[in-house]
Amino acid sequence: YWVEDKSKLAVRADFLTLQGKVFKSATMEYGNKLTVNGEKINFVSKLQIVDAKNKKNISIIRYAAPKIEEHSQQIFNISSLRR
C-alpha cells in the first residue's frame, strides 16, 4: 500500500503474483465520512482496480452510504467457509 503522509490514508495498492510481479493496481478515493466514537473519519467512496497487462481492463467499486455494524467474529473465521 501507498499511504498519504498527511492524511494517513491508503491511496494505492499493488497486487503481486507469487513471482513478485504486479498484476493489478488499485487507487482509492475517500468521499465518504463515518462517525466513530464521536469523531468524523474519511471512508472509501471509490476503489478502481486496473489490470497491469491490459490497462483497459478496469473494475470500479463505489461505496455509498456506509454505516457501522456489529458482526460476529465467526464470519471472519476461515473454518466457517463452505465449498
PDB file of N, CA and C in Angstrom:
ATOM      1  N   TYR A   1       0.829  -1.186   0.000  1.00  0.00           N
ATOM      2  CA  TYR A   1       0.000   0.000   0.000  1.00  0.00           C
ATOM      3  C   TYR A   1       0.872   1.247   0.000  1.00  0.00           C
ATOM      4  N   TRP A   2       0.370   2.286  -0.701  1.00  0.00           N
ATOM      5  CA  TRP A   2       0.956   3.611  -0.608  1.00  0.00           C
ATOM      6  C   TRP A   2       0.037   4.397   0.306  1.00  0.00           C
ATOM      7  N   VAL A   3       0.601   4.990   1.324  1.00  0.00           N
ATOM      8  CA  VAL A   3      -0.173   5.741   2.309  1.00  0.00           C
ATOM      9  C   VAL A   3       0.239   7.197   2.230  1.00  0.00           C
ATOM     10  N   GLU A   4      -0.769   8.067   2.129  1.00  0.00           N
ATOM     11  CA  GLU A   4      -0.505   9.504   2.079  1.00  0.00           C
ATOM     12  C   GLU A   4      -0.014   9.962   3.451  1.00  0.00           C
ATOM     13  N   ASP A   5       1.089  10.668   3.462  1.00  0.00           N
ATOM     14  CA  ASP A   5       1.743  11.045   4.720  1.00  0.00           C
ATOM     15  C   ASP A   5       0.844  11.900   5.608  1.00  0.00           C
ATOM     16  N   LYS A   6       0.231  12.919   5.035  1.00  0.00           N
ATOM     17  CA  LYS A   6      -0.551  13.861   5.844  1.00  0.00           C
ATOM     18  C   LYS A   6      -1.838  13.227   6.382  1.00  0.00           C
ATOM     19  N   SER A   7      -2.586  12.544   5.515  1.00  0.00           N
ATOM     20  CA  SER A   7      -3.885  12.000   5.924  1.00  0.00           C
ATOM     21  C   SER A   7      -3.797  10.610   6.536  1.00  0.00           C
ATOM     22  N   LYS A   8      -2.699   9.915   6.282  1.00  0.00           N
ATOM     23  CA  LYS A   8      -2.511   8.526   6.733  1.00  0.00           C
ATOM     24  C   LYS A   8      -3.523   7.568   6.091  1.00  0.00           C
ATOM     25  N   LEU A   9      -4.027   7.933   4.905  1.00  0.00           N
ATOM     26  CA  LEU A   9      -4.980   7.097   4.181  1.00  0.00           C
ATOM     27  C   LEU A   9      -4.272   6.354   3.058  1.00  0.00           C
ATOM     28  N   ALA A  10      -4.679   5.114   2.831  1.00  0.00           N
ATOM     29  CA  ALA A  10      -4.142   4.344   1.707  1.00  0.00           C
ATOM     30  C   ALA A  10      -4.669   4.966   0.413  1.00  0.00           C
ATOM     31  N   VAL A  11      -3.786   5.244  -0.527  1.00  0.00           N
ATOM     32  CA  VAL A  11      -4.202   5.851  -1.790  1.00  0.00           C
ATOM     33  C   VAL A  11      -3.943   4.938  -2.980  1.00  0.00           C
ATOM     34  N   ARG A  12      -3.136   3.898  -2.777  1.00  0.00           N
ATOM     35  CA  ARG A  12      -2.824   2.974  -3.864  1.00  0.00           C
ATOM     36  C   ARG A  12      -2.390   1.639  -3.278  1.00  0.00           C
ATOM     37  N   ALA A  13      -2.685   0.584  -4.026  1.00  0.00           N
ATOM     38  CA  ALA A  13      -2.232  -0.755  -3.643  1.00  0.00           C
ATOM     39  C   ALA A  13      -1.850  -1.512  -4.906  1.00  0.00           C
ATOM     40  N   ASP A  14      -0.775  -2.261  -4.842  1.00  0.00           N
ATOM     41  CA  ASP A  14      -0.385  -3.153  -5.934  1.00  0.00           C
ATOM     42  C   ASP A  14      -0.564  -4.586  -5.462  1.00  0.00           C
ATOM     43  N   PHE A  15      -1.142  -5.404  -6.323  1.00  0.00           N
ATOM     44  CA  PHE A  15      -1.351  -6.816  -6.024  1.00  0.00           C
ATOM     45  C   PHE A  15      -0.353  -7.612  -6.854  1.00  0.00           C
ATOM     46  N   LEU A  16       0.415  -8.463  -6.193  1.00  0.00           N
ATOM     47  CA  LEU A  16       1.536  -9.139  -6.831  1.00  0.00           C
ATOM     48  C   LEU A  16       1.267 -10.616  -7.064  1.00  0.00           C
ATOM     49  N   THR A  17       1.916 -11.158  -8.109  1.00  0.00           N
ATOM     50  CA  THR A  17       1.909 -12.594  -8.338  1.00  0.00           C
ATOM     51  C   THR A  17       2.872 -13.243  -7.353  1.00  0.00           C
ATOM     52  N   LEU A  18       2.884 -14.565  -7.321  1.00  0.00           N
ATOM     53  CA  LEU A  18       3.834 -15.267  -6.455  1.00  0.00           C
ATOM     54  C   LEU A  18       5.278 -14.946  -6.830  1.00  0.00           C
ATOM     55  N   GLN A  19       5.496 -14.550  -8.082  1.00  0.00           N
ATOM     56  CA  GLN A  19       6.838 -14.196  -8.549  1.00  0.00           C
ATOM     57  C   GLN A  19       7.195 -12.745  -8.225  1.00  0.00           C
ATOM     58  N   GLY A  20       6.262 -12.018  -7.599  1.00  0.00           N
ATOM     59  CA  GLY A  20       6.540 -10.640  -7.203  1.00  0.00           C
ATOM     60  C   GLY A  20       6.250  -9.598  -8.262  1.00  0.00           C
ATOM     61  N   LYS A  21       5.565  -9.973  -9.339  1.00  0.00           N
ATOM     62  CA  LYS A  21       5.223  -9.019 -10.398  1.00  0.00           C
ATOM     63  C   LYS A  21       3.819  -8.473 -10.168  1.00  0.00           C
ATOM     64  N   VAL A  22       3.637  -7.184 -10.468  1.00  0.00           N
ATOM     65  CA  VAL A  22       2.328  -6.547 -10.306  1.00  0.00           C
ATOM     66  C   VAL A  22       1.372  -7.098 -11.364  1.00  0.00           C
ATOM     67  N   PHE A  23       0.187  -7.575 -10.912  1.00  0.00           N
ATOM     68  CA  PHE A  23      -0.821  -7.989 -11.881  1.00  0.00           C
ATOM     69  C   PHE A  23      -2.082  -7.128 -11.800  1.00  0.00           C
ATOM     70  N   LYS A  24      -2.278  -6.407 -10.717  1.00  0.00           N
ATOM     71  CA  LYS A  24      -3.372  -5.443 -10.568  1.00  0.00           C
ATOM     72  C   LYS A  24      -2.873  -4.286  -9.718  1.00  0.00           C
ATOM     73  N   SER A  25      -3.386  -3.088 -10.006  1.00  0.00           N
ATOM     74  CA  SER A  25      -3.126  -1.911  -9.177  1.00  0.00           C
ATOM     75  C   SER A  25      -4.458  -1.273  -8.838  1.00  0.00           C
ATOM     76  N   ALA A  26      -4.552  -0.746  -7.639  1.00  0.00           N
ATOM     77  CA  ALA A  26      -5.801  -0.116  -7.214  1.00  0.00           C
ATOM     78  C   ALA A  26      -5.524   1.276  -6.673  1.00  0.00           C
ATOM     79  N   THR A  27      -6.472   2.177  -6.900  1.00  0.00           N
ATOM     80  CA  THR A  27      -6.421   3.507  -6.299  1.00  0.00           C
ATOM     81  C   THR A  27      -7.717   3.719  -5.520  1.00  0.00           C
ATOM     82  N   MET A  28      -7.610   4.488  -4.446  1.00  0.00           N
ATOM     83  CA  MET A  28      -8.748   4.718  -3.576  1.00  0.00           C
ATOM     84  C   MET A  28      -9.090   6.197  -3.518  1.00  0.00           C
ATOM     85  N   GLU A  29     -10.397   6.476  -3.411  1.00  0.00           N
ATOM     86  CA  GLU A  29     -10.877   7.837  -3.170  1.00  0.00           C
ATOM     87  C   GLU A  29     -11.696   7.812  -1.886  1.00  0.00           C
ATOM     88  N   TYR A  30     -11.684   8.914  -1.167  1.00  0.00           N
ATOM     89  CA  TYR A  30     -12.318   8.992   0.145  1.00  0.00           C
ATOM     90  C   TYR A  30     -13.361  10.103   0.180  1.00  0.00           C
ATOM     91  N   GLY A  31     -14.498   9.876  -0.455  1.00  0.00           N
ATOM     92  CA  GLY A  31     -15.575  10.866  -0.477  1.00  0.00           C
ATOM     93  C   GLY A  31     -16.632  10.617   0.583  1.00  0.00           C
ATOM     94  N   ASN A  32     -16.517   9.545   1.340  1.00  0.00           N
ATOM     95  CA  ASN A  32     -17.475   9.226   2.406  1.00  0.00           C
ATOM     96  C   ASN A  32     -16.909   9.600   3.765  1.00  0.00           C
ATOM     97  N   LYS A  33     -17.800   9.805   4.724  1.00  0.00           N
ATOM     98  CA  LYS A  33     -17.419  10.074   6.115  1.00  0.00           C
ATOM     99  C   LYS A  33     -18.201   9.128   7.021  1.00  0.00           C
ATOM    100  N   LEU A  34     -17.562   8.678   8.071  1.00  0.00           N
ATOM    101  CA  LEU A  34     -18.194   7.899   9.127  1.00  0.00           C
ATOM    102  C   LEU A  34     -17.904   8.570  10.450  1.00  0.00           C
ATOM    103  N   THR A  35     -18.808   8.425  11.403  1.00  0.00           N
ATOM    104  CA  THR A  35     -18.558   8.924  12.744  1.00  0.00           C
ATOM    105  C   THR A  35     -18.240   7.735  13.633  1.00  0.00           C
ATOM    106  N   VAL A  36     -17.042   7.747  14.200  1.00  0.00           N
ATOM    107  CA  VAL A  36     -16.575   6.679  15.077  1.00  0.00           C
ATOM    108  C   VAL A  36     -16.185   7.310  16.410  1.00  0.00           C
ATOM    109  N   ASN A  37     -16.844   6.871  17.467  1.00  0.00           N
ATOM    110  CA  ASN A  37     -16.580   7.418  18.810  1.00  0.00           C
ATOM    111  C   ASN A  37     -16.647   8.947  18.820  1.00  0.00           C
ATOM    112  N   GLY A  38     -17.629   9.486  18.103  1.00  0.00           N
ATOM    113  CA  GLY A  38     -17.829  10.933  18.070  1.00  0.00           C
ATOM    114  C   GLY A  38     -16.909  11.690  17.130  1.00  0.00           C
ATOM    115  N   GLU A  39     -16.017  10.989  16.452  1.00  0.00           N
ATOM    116  CA  GLU A  39     -15.059  11.629  15.539  1.00  0.00           C
ATOM    117  C   GLU A  39     -15.376  11.263  14.094  1.00  0.00           C
ATOM    118  N   LYS A  40     -15.444  12.273  13.218  1.00  0.00           N
ATOM    119  CA  LYS A  40     -15.682  12.011  11.793  1.00  0.00           C
ATOM    120  C   LYS A  40     -14.377  11.566  11.147  1.00  0.00           C
ATOM    121  N   ILE A  41     -14.459  10.456  10.413  1.00  0.00           N
ATOM    122  CA  ILE A  41     -13.279   9.950   9.698  1.00  0.00           C
ATOM    123  C   ILE A  41     -13.611   9.773   8.228  1.00  0.00           C
ATOM    124  N   ASN A  42     -12.593   9.882   7.386  1.00  0.00           N
ATOM    125  CA  ASN A  42     -12.767   9.637   5.960  1.00  0.00           C
ATOM    126  C   ASN A  42     -12.926   8.146   5.723  1.00  0.00           C
ATOM    127  N   PHE A  43     -13.766   7.802   4.730  1.00  0.00           N
ATOM    128  CA  PHE A  43     -14.007   6.406   4.397  1.00  0.00           C
ATOM    129  C   PHE A  43     -14.051   6.270   2.879  1.00  0.00           C
ATOM    130  N   VAL A  44     -13.622   5.137   2.393  1.00  0.00           N
ATOM    131  CA  VAL A  44     -13.528   4.899   0.945  1.00  0.00           C
ATOM    132  C   VAL A  44     -14.873   5.127   0.260  1.00  0.00           C
ATOM    133  N   SER A  45     -14.834   5.829  -0.870  1.00  0.00           N
ATOM    134  CA  SER A  45     -16.025   6.013  -1.692  1.00  0.00           C
ATOM    135  C   SER A  45     -15.857   5.339  -3.058  1.00  0.00           C
ATOM    136  N   LYS A  46     -14.599   5.126  -3.457  1.00  0.00           N
ATOM    137  CA  LYS A  46     -14.351   4.513  -4.770  1.00  0.00           C
ATOM    138  C   LYS A  46     -13.034   3.754  -4.732  1.00  0.00           C
ATOM    139  N   LEU A  47     -13.077   2.555  -5.290  1.00  0.00           N
ATOM    140  CA  LEU A  47     -11.884   1.728  -5.457  1.00  0.00           C
ATOM    141  C   LEU A  47     -11.806   1.369  -6.934  1.00  0.00           C
ATOM    142  N   GLN A  48     -10.734   1.777  -7.581  1.00  0.00           N
ATOM    143  CA  GLN A  48     -10.546   1.484  -9.008  1.00  0.00           C
ATOM    144  C   GLN A  48      -9.382   0.528  -9.164  1.00  0.00           C
ATOM    145  N   ILE A  49      -9.648  -0.629  -9.793  1.00  0.00           N
ATOM    146  CA  ILE A  49      -8.639  -1.671  -9.959  1.00  0.00           C
ATOM    147  C   ILE A  49      -8.324  -1.802 -11.451  1.00  0.00           C
ATOM    148  N   VAL A  50      -7.030  -1.724 -11.785  1.00  0.00           N
ATOM    149  CA  VAL A  50      -6.592  -1.759 -13.179  1.00  0.00           C
ATOM    150  C   VAL A  50      -5.667  -2.958 -13.384  1.00  0.00           C
ATOM    151  N   ASP A  51      -5.895  -3.675 -14.474  1.00  0.00           N
ATOM    152  CA  ASP A  51      -5.047  -4.800 -14.842  1.00  0.00           C
ATOM    153  C   ASP A  51      -3.695  -4.279 -15.321  1.00  0.00           C
ATOM    154  N   ALA A  52      -2.622  -4.877 -14.867  1.00  0.00           N
ATOM    155  CA  ALA A  52      -1.282  -4.393 -15.213  1.00  0.00           C
ATOM    156  C   ALA A  52      -0.927  -4.643 -16.674  1.00  0.00           C
ATOM    157  N   LYS A  53      -1.400  -5.750 -17.233  1.00  0.00           N
ATOM    158  CA  LYS A  53      -1.057  -6.069 -18.627  1.00  0.00           C
ATOM    159  C   LYS A  53      -1.951  -5.357 -19.629  1.00  0.00           C
ATOM    160  N   ASN A  54      -3.217  -5.237 -19.311  1.00  0.00           N
ATOM    161  CA  ASN A  54      -4.154  -4.576 -20.213  1.00  0.00           C
ATOM    162  C   ASN A  54      -4.847  -3.453 -19.452  1.00  0.00           C
ATOM    163  N   LYS A  55      -4.340  -2.254 -19.580  1.00  0.00           N
ATOM    164  CA  LYS A  55      -4.825  -1.102 -18.818  1.00  0.00           C
ATOM    165  C   LYS A  55      -6.284  -0.763 -19.103  1.00  0.00           C
ATOM    166  N   LYS A  56      -6.845  -1.333 -20.183  1.00  0.00           N
ATOM    167  CA  LYS A  56      -8.255  -1.093 -20.491  1.00  0.00           C
ATOM    168  C   LYS A  56      -9.181  -1.938 -19.614  1.00  0.00           C
ATOM    169  N   ASN A  57      -8.645  -2.958 -18.976  1.00  0.00           N
ATOM    170  CA  ASN A  57      -9.433  -3.786 -18.060  1.00  0.00           C
ATOM    171  C   ASN A  57      -9.475  -3.113 -16.696  1.00  0.00           C
ATOM    172  N   ILE A  58     -10.604  -2.485 -16.410  1.00  0.00           N
ATOM    173  CA  ILE A  58     -10.766  -1.710 -15.178  1.00  0.00           C
ATOM    174  C   ILE A  58     -12.025  -2.172 -14.460  1.00  0.00           C
ATOM    175  N   SER A  59     -11.899  -2.342 -13.152  1.00  0.00           N
ATOM    176  CA  SER A  59     -13.052  -2.610 -12.295  1.00  0.00           C
ATOM    177  C   SER A  59     -13.186  -1.437 -11.337  1.00  0.00           C
ATOM    178  N   ILE A  60     -14.411  -0.964 -11.150  1.00  0.00           N
ATOM    179  CA  ILE A  60     -14.662   0.143 -10.236  1.00  0.00           C
ATOM    180  C   ILE A  60     -15.704  -0.296  -9.220  1.00  0.00           C
ATOM    181  N   ILE A  61     -15.379  -0.109  -7.946  1.00  0.00           N
ATOM    182  CA  ILE A  61     -16.318  -0.376  -6.860  1.00  0.00           C
ATOM    183  C   ILE A  61     -16.612   0.956  -6.194  1.00  0.00           C
ATOM    184  N   ARG A  62     -17.895   1.312  -6.135  1.00  0.00           N
ATOM    185  CA  ARG A  62     -18.318   2.551  -5.484  1.00  0.00           C
ATOM    186  C   ARG A  62     -19.049   2.197  -4.190  1.00  0.00           C
ATOM    187  N   TYR A  63     -18.696   2.895  -3.136  1.00  0.00           N
ATOM    188  CA  TYR A  63     -19.296   2.675  -1.824  1.00  0.00           C
ATOM    189  C   TYR A  63     -20.191   3.872  -1.504  1.00  0.00           C
ATOM    190  N   ALA A  64     -21.464   3.609  -1.210  1.00  0.00           N
ATOM    191  CA  ALA A  64     -22.399   4.692  -0.906  1.00  0.00           C
ATOM    192  C   ALA A  64     -23.075   4.430   0.439  1.00  0.00           C
ATOM    193  N   ALA A  65     -23.274   5.480   1.182  1.00  0.00           N
ATOM    194  CA  ALA A  65     -23.970   5.441   2.471  1.00  0.00           C
ATOM    195  C   ALA A  65     -23.431   4.361   3.404  1.00  0.00           C
ATOM    196  N   PRO A  66     -22.126   4.368   3.687  1.00  0.00           N
ATOM    197  CA  PRO A  66     -21.581   3.357   4.602  1.00  0.00           C
ATOM    198  C   PRO A  66     -22.103   3.569   6.015  1.00  0.00           C
ATOM    199  N   LYS A  67     -22.203   2.479   6.755  1.00  0.00           N
ATOM    200  CA  LYS A  67     -22.619   2.570   8.152  1.00  0.00           C
ATOM    201  C   LYS A  67     -21.876   1.523   8.959  1.00  0.00           C
ATOM    202  N   ILE A  68     -21.741   1.779  10.222  1.00  0.00           N
ATOM    203  CA  ILE A  68     -21.049   0.864  11.121  1.00  0.00           C
ATOM    204  C   ILE A  68     -22.052  -0.162  11.633  1.00  0.00           C
ATOM    205  N   GLU A  69     -21.665  -1.425  11.557  1.00  0.00           N
ATOM    206  CA  GLU A  69     -22.497  -2.514  12.061  1.00  0.00           C
ATOM    207  C   GLU A  69     -21.637  -3.488  12.839  1.00  0.00           C
ATOM    208  N   GLU A  70     -22.240  -4.152  13.800  1.00  0.00           N
ATOM    209  CA  GLU A  70     -21.573  -5.207  14.556  1.00  0.00           C
ATOM    210  C   GLU A  70     -21.769  -6.529  13.814  1.00  0.00           C
ATOM    211  N   HIS A  71     -20.699  -7.324  13.732  1.00  0.00           N
ATOM    212  CA  HIS A  71     -20.767  -8.649  13.108  1.00  0.00           C
ATOM    213  C   HIS A  71     -20.082  -9.651  14.013  1.00  0.00           C
ATOM    214  N   SER A  72     -20.612 -10.855  14.009  1.00  0.00           N
ATOM    215  CA  SER A  72     -20.000 -11.924  14.780  1.00  0.00           C
ATOM    216  C   SER A  72     -18.604 -12.203  14.235  1.00  0.00           C
ATOM    217  N   GLN A  73     -17.643 -12.463  15.114  1.00  0.00           N
ATOM    218  CA  GLN A  73     -16.290 -12.794  14.667  1.00  0.00           C
ATOM    219  C   GLN A  73     -16.279 -14.105  13.887  1.00  0.00           C
ATOM    220  N   GLN A  74     -17.299 -14.913  14.051  1.00  0.00           N
ATOM    221  CA  GLN A  74     -17.389 -16.192  13.349  1.00  0.00           C
ATOM    222  C   GLN A  74     -17.377 -16.016  11.823  1.00  0.00           C
ATOM    223  N   ILE A  75     -17.924 -14.910  11.328  1.00  0.00           N
ATOM    224  CA  ILE A  75     -17.950 -14.741   9.869  1.00  0.00           C
ATOM    225  C   ILE A  75     -16.562 -14.508   9.289  1.00  0.00           C
ATOM    226  N   PHE A  76     -15.591 -14.172  10.138  1.00  0.00           N
ATOM    227  CA  PHE A  76     -14.222 -13.953   9.685  1.00  0.00           C
ATOM    228  C   PHE A  76     -13.328 -15.171   9.913  1.00  0.00           C
ATOM    229  N   ASN A  77     -13.917 -16.251  10.375  1.00  0.00           N
ATOM    230  CA  ASN A  77     -13.178 -17.490  10.657  1.00  0.00           C
ATOM    231  C   ASN A  77     -13.125 -18.348   9.405  1.00  0.00           C
ATOM    232  N   ILE A  78     -11.931 -18.692   8.938  1.00  0.00           N
ATOM    233  CA  ILE A  78     -11.759 -19.457   7.699  1.00  0.00           C
ATOM    234  C   ILE A  78     -12.442 -20.803   7.748  1.00  0.00           C
ATOM    235  N   SER A  79     -12.544 -21.389   8.921  1.00  0.00           N
ATOM    236  CA  SER A  79     -13.196 -22.701   9.027  1.00  0.00           C
ATOM    237  C   SER A  79     -14.710 -22.601   8.844  1.00  0.00           C
ATOM    238  N   SER A  80     -15.255 -21.381   8.842  1.00  0.00           N
ATOM    239  CA  SER A  80     -16.691 -21.206   8.621  1.00  0.00           C
ATOM    240  C   SER A  80     -17.058 -21.251   7.138  1.00  0.00           C
ATOM    241  N   LEU A  81     -16.067 -21.167   6.268  1.00  0.00           N
ATOM    242  CA  LEU A  81     -16.342 -21.180   4.833  1.00  0.00           C
ATOM    243  C   LEU A  81     -16.700 -22.590   4.363  1.00  0.00           C
ATOM    244  N   ARG A  82     -17.655 -22.646   3.469  1.00  0.00           N
ATOM    245  CA  ARG A  82     -18.063 -23.936   2.905  1.00  0.00           C
ATOM    246  C   ARG A  82     -17.785 -23.924   1.417  1.00  0.00           C
ATOM    247  N   ARG A  83     -17.538 -25.106   0.892  1.00  0.00           N
ATOM    248  CA  ARG A  83     -17.327 -25.228  -0.562  1.00  0.00           C
ATOM    249  C   ARG A  83     -18.544 -25.811  -1.205  1.00  0.00           C
TER     250      ARG A  83
END
